[in-house]
PDB file of C-alpha atoms and ligand atoms in Angstrom:
ATOM      1  CA  MET A 226      -7.748  -3.615 102.730  1.00 98.00           C
ATOM      2  CA  LYS A 227      -4.976  -3.450 100.110  1.00 98.00           C
ATOM      3  CA  ILE A 228      -6.472  -2.290  96.818  1.00 99.00           C
ATOM      4  CA  GLY A 229      -4.902  -2.052  93.345  1.00 99.00           C
ATOM      5  CA  ILE A 230      -6.087   0.644  90.962  1.00 99.00           C
ATOM      6  CA  GLY A 231      -5.501   1.042  87.233  1.00 99.00           C
ATOM      7  CA  ASN A 232      -6.799   3.398  84.566  1.00 98.00           C
ATOM      8  CA  ASP A 233      -6.219   4.890  81.146  1.00 98.00           C
ATOM      9  CA  HIS A 234      -5.732   8.537  80.161  1.00 98.00           C
ATOM     10  CA  SER A 235      -9.493   9.263  80.295  1.00 98.00           C
ATOM     11  CA  ALA A 236      -9.638   8.627  84.035  1.00 98.00           C
ATOM     12  CA  LEU A 237      -6.739  10.454  85.693  1.00 98.00           C
ATOM     13  CA  GLU A 238      -8.807  12.979  87.623  1.00 98.00           C
ATOM     14  CA  LEU A 239     -11.451  10.452  88.685  1.00 98.00           C
ATOM     15  CA  LYS A 240      -8.706   8.076  89.823  1.00 98.00           C
ATOM     16  CA  ARG A 241      -7.189  10.813  91.977  1.00 98.00           C
ATOM     17  CA  GLU A 242     -10.525  11.377  93.716  1.00 98.00           C
ATOM     18  CA  VAL A 243     -11.206   7.660  94.165  1.00 99.00           C
ATOM     19  CA  VAL A 244      -7.720   7.017  95.582  1.00 98.00           C
ATOM     20  CA  GLU A 245      -8.105   9.884  98.047  1.00 98.00           C
ATOM     21  CA  HIS A 246     -11.498   8.525  99.099  1.00 98.00           C
ATOM     22  CA  LEU A 247     -10.270   4.956  99.548  1.00 98.00           C
ATOM     23  CA  LYS A 248      -7.326   6.147 101.642  1.00 98.00           C
ATOM     24  CA  ALA A 249      -9.665   8.263 103.780  1.00 98.00           C
ATOM     25  CA  GLN A 250     -11.647   5.042 104.435  1.00 98.00           C
ATOM     26  CA  GLY A 251      -8.462   3.444 105.788  1.00 98.00           C
ATOM     27  CA  HIS A 252      -7.488   1.383 102.728  1.00 98.00           C
ATOM     28  CA  GLU A 253      -3.996   1.021 101.332  1.00 98.00           C
ATOM     29  CA  VAL A 254      -3.945   1.773  97.589  1.00 99.00           C
ATOM     30  CA  VAL A 255      -1.370   0.621  95.035  1.00 99.00           C
ATOM     31  CA  ASP A 256      -1.526   2.653  91.814  1.00 98.00           C
ATOM     32  CA  TYR A 257      -0.589   0.586  88.739  1.00 98.00           C
ATOM     33  CA  GLY A 258      -0.939   3.571  86.363  1.00 98.00           C
ATOM     34  CA  THR A 259      -1.303   5.169  83.956  1.00 98.00           C
ATOM     35  CA  TYR A 260       0.175   8.238  85.599  1.00 98.00           C
ATOM     36  CA  THR A 261      -0.094  10.852  82.829  1.00 97.00           C
ATOM     37  CA  SER A 262      -2.768  12.210  80.503  1.00 96.00           C
ATOM     38  CA  GLU A 263      -0.868  10.967  77.452  1.00 98.00           C
ATOM     39  CA  SER A 264      -3.044   8.644  75.351  1.00 98.00           C
ATOM     40  CA  CYS A 265      -2.373   5.013  76.317  1.00 98.00           C
ATOM     41  CA  ASN A 266      -3.821   1.528  75.869  1.00 98.00           C
ATOM     42  CA  TYR A 267      -6.222   0.414  78.615  1.00 98.00           C
ATOM     43  CA  PRO A 268      -5.541  -3.374  78.278  1.00 98.00           C
ATOM     44  CA  GLU A 269      -2.090  -2.835  79.809  1.00 98.00           C
ATOM     45  CA  TYR A 270      -3.556  -1.486  83.055  1.00 98.00           C
ATOM     46  CA  GLY A 271      -6.424  -3.957  83.219  1.00 99.00           C
ATOM     47  CA  GLU A 272      -3.939  -6.799  82.962  1.00 99.00           C
ATOM     48  CA  LYS A 273      -1.551  -5.282  85.544  1.00 99.00           C
ATOM     49  CA  VAL A 274      -4.210  -5.004  88.233  1.00 99.00           C
ATOM     50  CA  ALA A 275      -5.639  -8.452  87.416  1.00 99.00           C
ATOM     51  CA  ARG A 276      -2.201 -10.075  87.679  1.00 99.00           C
ATOM     52  CA  ALA A 277      -1.544  -8.252  90.966  1.00 99.00           C
ATOM     53  CA  ILE A 278      -4.690  -9.869  92.380  1.00 98.00           C
ATOM     54  CA  VAL A 279      -3.785 -13.343  91.154  1.00 98.00           C
ATOM     55  CA  ALA A 280      -0.272 -12.891  92.618  1.00 98.00           C
ATOM     56  CA  GLY A 281      -1.765 -11.857  95.981  1.00 98.00           C
ATOM     57  CA  GLU A 282      -0.146  -8.388  95.884  1.00 98.00           C
ATOM     58  CA  VAL A 283      -3.547  -6.772  96.433  1.00 98.00           C
ATOM     59  CA  GLU A 284      -6.905  -8.132  97.583  1.00 98.00           C
ATOM     60  CA  ARG A 285      -9.276  -6.160  95.342  1.00 98.00           C
ATOM     61  CA  GLY A 286      -9.020  -3.958  92.278  1.00 99.00           C
ATOM     62  CA  VAL A 287     -10.553  -0.834  90.789  1.00 99.00           C
ATOM     63  CA  LEU A 288     -10.286  -0.205  87.046  1.00 99.00           C
ATOM     64  CA  ILE A 289     -11.358   2.969  85.268  1.00 99.00           C
ATOM     65  CA  CYS A 290     -11.342   3.771  81.555  1.00 98.00           C
ATOM     66  CA  GLY A 291     -13.803   5.821  79.490  1.00 98.00           C
ATOM     67  CA  THR A 292     -16.652   3.325  79.866  1.00 98.00           C
ATOM     68  CA  GLY A 293     -15.110   0.722  82.194  1.00 98.00           C
ATOM     69  CA  VAL A 294     -15.741  -1.904  79.536  1.00 98.00           C
ATOM     70  CA  GLY A 295     -12.429  -2.211  77.672  1.00 98.00           C
ATOM     71  CA  ILE A 296     -10.303  -2.313  80.799  1.00 99.00           C
ATOM     72  CA  SER A 297     -12.601  -4.923  82.418  1.00 99.00           C
ATOM     73  CA  LEU A 298     -12.538  -7.101  79.302  1.00 98.00           C
ATOM     74  CA  ALA A 299      -8.736  -7.117  79.500  1.00 98.00           C
ATOM     75  CA  ALA A 300      -8.746  -7.996  83.212  1.00 99.00           C
ATOM     76  CA  ASN A 301     -11.208 -10.844  82.645  1.00 98.00           C
ATOM     77  CA  LYS A 302      -8.741 -12.505  80.244  1.00 98.00           C
ATOM     78  CA  VAL A 303      -6.425 -13.204  83.185  1.00 98.00           C
ATOM     79  CA  LYS A 304      -7.153 -16.675  84.575  1.00 98.00           C
ATOM     80  CA  GLY A 305      -8.984 -16.560  87.907  1.00 98.00           C
ATOM     81  CA  ILE A 306     -10.272 -13.010  87.549  1.00 98.00           C
ATOM     82  CA  ARG A 307     -13.844 -11.790  87.815  1.00 98.00           C
ATOM     83  CA  ALA A 308     -14.046  -8.101  86.916  1.00 99.00           C
ATOM     84  CA  ALA A 309     -17.473  -6.440  86.804  1.00 99.00           C
ATOM     85  CA  VAL A 310     -18.506  -3.142  85.213  1.00 98.00           C
ATOM     86  CA  CYS A 311     -20.878  -1.238  87.520  1.00 98.00           C
ATOM     87  CA  SER A 312     -22.396   2.206  87.099  1.00 98.00           C
ATOM     88  CA  GLU A 313     -24.368   2.232  90.341  1.00 98.00           C
ATOM     89  CA  PRO A 314     -23.985   0.959  93.923  1.00 98.00           C
ATOM     90  CA  TYR A 315     -26.653  -1.789  93.873  1.00 98.00           C
ATOM     91  CA  THR A 316     -24.805  -3.771  91.217  1.00 98.00           C
ATOM     92  CA  ALA A 317     -21.501  -3.064  92.967  1.00 98.00           C
ATOM     93  CA  ARG A 318     -22.896  -4.738  96.105  1.00 98.00           C
ATOM     94  CA  MET A 319     -24.367  -7.688  94.216  1.00 98.00           C
ATOM     95  CA  VAL A 320     -21.194  -8.505  92.262  1.00 98.00           C
ATOM     96  CA  ARG A 321     -19.531  -9.089  95.638  1.00 99.00           C
ATOM     97  CA  LYS A 322     -22.454 -10.970  97.257  1.00 98.00           C
ATOM     98  CA  HIS A 323     -23.283 -13.240  94.339  1.00 98.00           C
ATOM     99  CA  ASN A 324     -20.343 -13.190  91.910  1.00 98.00           C
ATOM    100  CA  ASP A 325     -17.371 -12.789  94.275  1.00 98.00           C
ATOM    101  CA  ALA A 326     -15.880 -10.272  91.841  1.00 99.00           C
ATOM    102  CA  GLN A 327     -12.394  -9.180  92.841  1.00 99.00           C
ATOM    103  CA  ILE A 328     -12.391  -6.151  90.517  1.00 99.00           C
ATOM    104  CA  ILE A 329     -14.869  -3.338  90.030  1.00 99.00           C
ATOM    105  CA  ALA A 330     -14.700  -1.297  86.826  1.00 99.00           C
ATOM    106  CA  PHE A 331     -16.500   1.868  85.795  1.00 99.00           C
ATOM    107  CA  GLY A 332     -16.314   4.633  83.238  1.00 98.00           C
ATOM    108  CA  ALA A 333     -14.861   8.071  83.877  1.00 98.00           C
ATOM    109  CA  ARG A 334     -17.106   9.267  81.051  1.00 98.00           C
ATOM    110  CA  VAL A 335     -20.135   7.581  82.637  1.00 98.00           C
ATOM    111  CA  VAL A 336     -20.077   8.171  86.392  1.00 98.00           C
ATOM    112  CA  GLY A 337     -19.207  11.273  88.405  1.00 98.00           C
ATOM    113  CA  ALA A 338     -16.870  11.296  91.387  1.00 98.00           C
ATOM    114  CA  GLU A 339     -19.558  11.093  94.096  1.00 98.00           C
ATOM    115  CA  LEU A 340     -21.257   8.131  92.443  1.00 98.00           C
ATOM    116  CA  ALA A 341     -17.875   6.444  91.935  1.00 99.00           C
ATOM    117  CA  LYS A 342     -17.179   6.776  95.670  1.00 98.00           C
ATOM    118  CA  MET A 343     -20.531   5.134  96.516  1.00 98.00           C
ATOM    119  CA  ILE A 344     -19.771   2.334  94.040  1.00 99.00           C
ATOM    120  CA  VAL A 345     -16.340   1.561  95.521  1.00 98.00           C
ATOM    121  CA  ASP A 346     -17.712   1.730  99.085  1.00 98.00           C
ATOM    122  CA  GLU A 347     -20.405  -0.877  98.345  1.00 98.00           C
ATOM    123  CA  PHE A 348     -17.838  -3.044  96.592  1.00 98.00           C
ATOM    124  CA  MET A 349     -15.211  -2.880  99.351  1.00 98.00           C
ATOM    125  CA  ASN A 350     -17.680  -3.312 102.225  1.00 98.00           C
ATOM    126  CA  THR A 351     -19.629  -6.323 100.944  1.00 98.00           C
ATOM    127  CA  GLU A 352     -18.693  -9.967 101.495  1.00 98.00           C
ATOM    128  CA  PHE A 353     -19.379 -12.928  99.213  1.00 98.00           C
ATOM    129  CA  GLU A 354     -22.404 -14.965 100.342  1.00 98.00           C
ATOM    130  CA  GLY A 355     -21.058 -18.350  99.210  1.00 98.00           C
ATOM    131  CA  GLY A 356     -23.486 -21.320  99.249  1.00 98.00           C
ATOM    132  CA  ARG A 357     -25.369 -21.679  95.966  1.00 98.00           C
ATOM    133  CA  HIS A 358     -23.448 -18.691  94.630  1.00 98.00           C
ATOM    134  CA  GLN A 359     -20.163 -20.539  95.142  1.00 98.00           C
ATOM    135  CA  THR A 360     -21.472 -23.331  92.893  1.00 98.00           C
ATOM    136  CA  ARG A 361     -22.251 -20.785  90.179  1.00 98.00           C
ATOM    137  CA  VAL A 362     -18.932 -18.986  90.529  1.00 98.00           C
ATOM    138  CA  ASN A 363     -17.187 -22.366  90.261  1.00 98.00           C
ATOM    139  CA  MET A 364     -19.134 -23.016  87.036  1.00 98.00           C
ATOM    140  CA  ILE A 365     -17.959 -19.694  85.616  1.00 98.00           C
ATOM    141  CA  MET A 366     -14.345 -20.422  86.457  1.00 98.00           C
ATOM    142  CA  GLU A 367     -14.521 -23.954  85.005  1.00 97.00           C
ATOM    143  CA  ILE A 368     -15.191 -22.403  81.598  1.00 97.00           C
ATOM    144  CA  GLU A 369     -11.531 -21.306  81.626  1.00 95.00           C
ATOM    145  CA  ASN A 370     -10.484 -24.963  81.695  1.00 93.00           C
ATOM    146  CA  ARG A 371     -12.581 -26.002  78.713  1.00 94.00           C
ATOM    147  CA  ASP A 372     -10.527 -24.087  76.083  1.00 71.00           C
TER     148      ASP A 372
HETATM  149  C1  RB5 B 213     -10.308   5.549  75.177  1.00 55.73           C
HETATM  150  O1  RB5 B 213     -10.659   6.591  74.328  1.00 55.73           O
HETATM  151  C2  RB5 B 213     -11.517   4.647  75.402  1.00 55.73           C
HETATM  152  O2  RB5 B 213     -11.710   3.844  74.303  1.00 55.73           O
HETATM  153  C3  RB5 B 213     -11.327   3.838  76.645  1.00 55.73           C
HETATM  154  O3  RB5 B 213     -11.149   4.688  77.736  1.00 55.73           O
HETATM  155  C4  RB5 B 213     -12.469   2.909  77.051  1.00 55.73           C
HETATM  156  O4  RB5 B 213     -13.669   3.583  77.115  1.00 55.73           O
HETATM  157  C5  RB5 B 213     -12.574   1.629  76.340  1.00 55.73           C
HETATM  158  O5  RB5 B 213     -13.392   0.756  76.661  1.00 55.73           O
END
C-alpha cells in the first residue's frame, strides 16, 4: 500500500521507526515532513497528508505530533477526510472497520515505538465493513455540506 506520513518536530525519531517498520511490511511510504527537529507548526503537515489522500497520491496516512490531536484536527478540516487519534491497536482496528478512517494519528509523547508499530499494523491490515457503517460514515460526511 502507498502510505503518506507527516509529523511535527516532536515526532522525528518515532516517525523514523514507523517508516522503517512500514517499509519492512512491504509498504511504500511518502514522507511529507517535517524533516528536522526545528520547531514547526503541525497543521501544515496534517493538511499536506490529508490533501495527498484526497488527491489520490497515497491511499492511507499516518500523522504524529506530541499528542496526535492537533495534527488530526488539522487533517479533519480537509473535505472528505476522516482522521482518527488512536493510542492502542483495538481502536486502530475499529476506526477502519466502522469509520473507514483514511488517517491514523497518535502522539510521540504518548505511545512508544513498539505500540506505534502495532497501531499502524492494525490500521493498515483492516478493511472497512460497509453496510450499516457506510450509512453512518455517509452521515458524518454530509455534515460537511451543511455549512
Ligand atoms: C508541540 O509542542 C505540540 O503542541 C504538538 O506536537 C501537538 O501535541 C499538538 O497537538
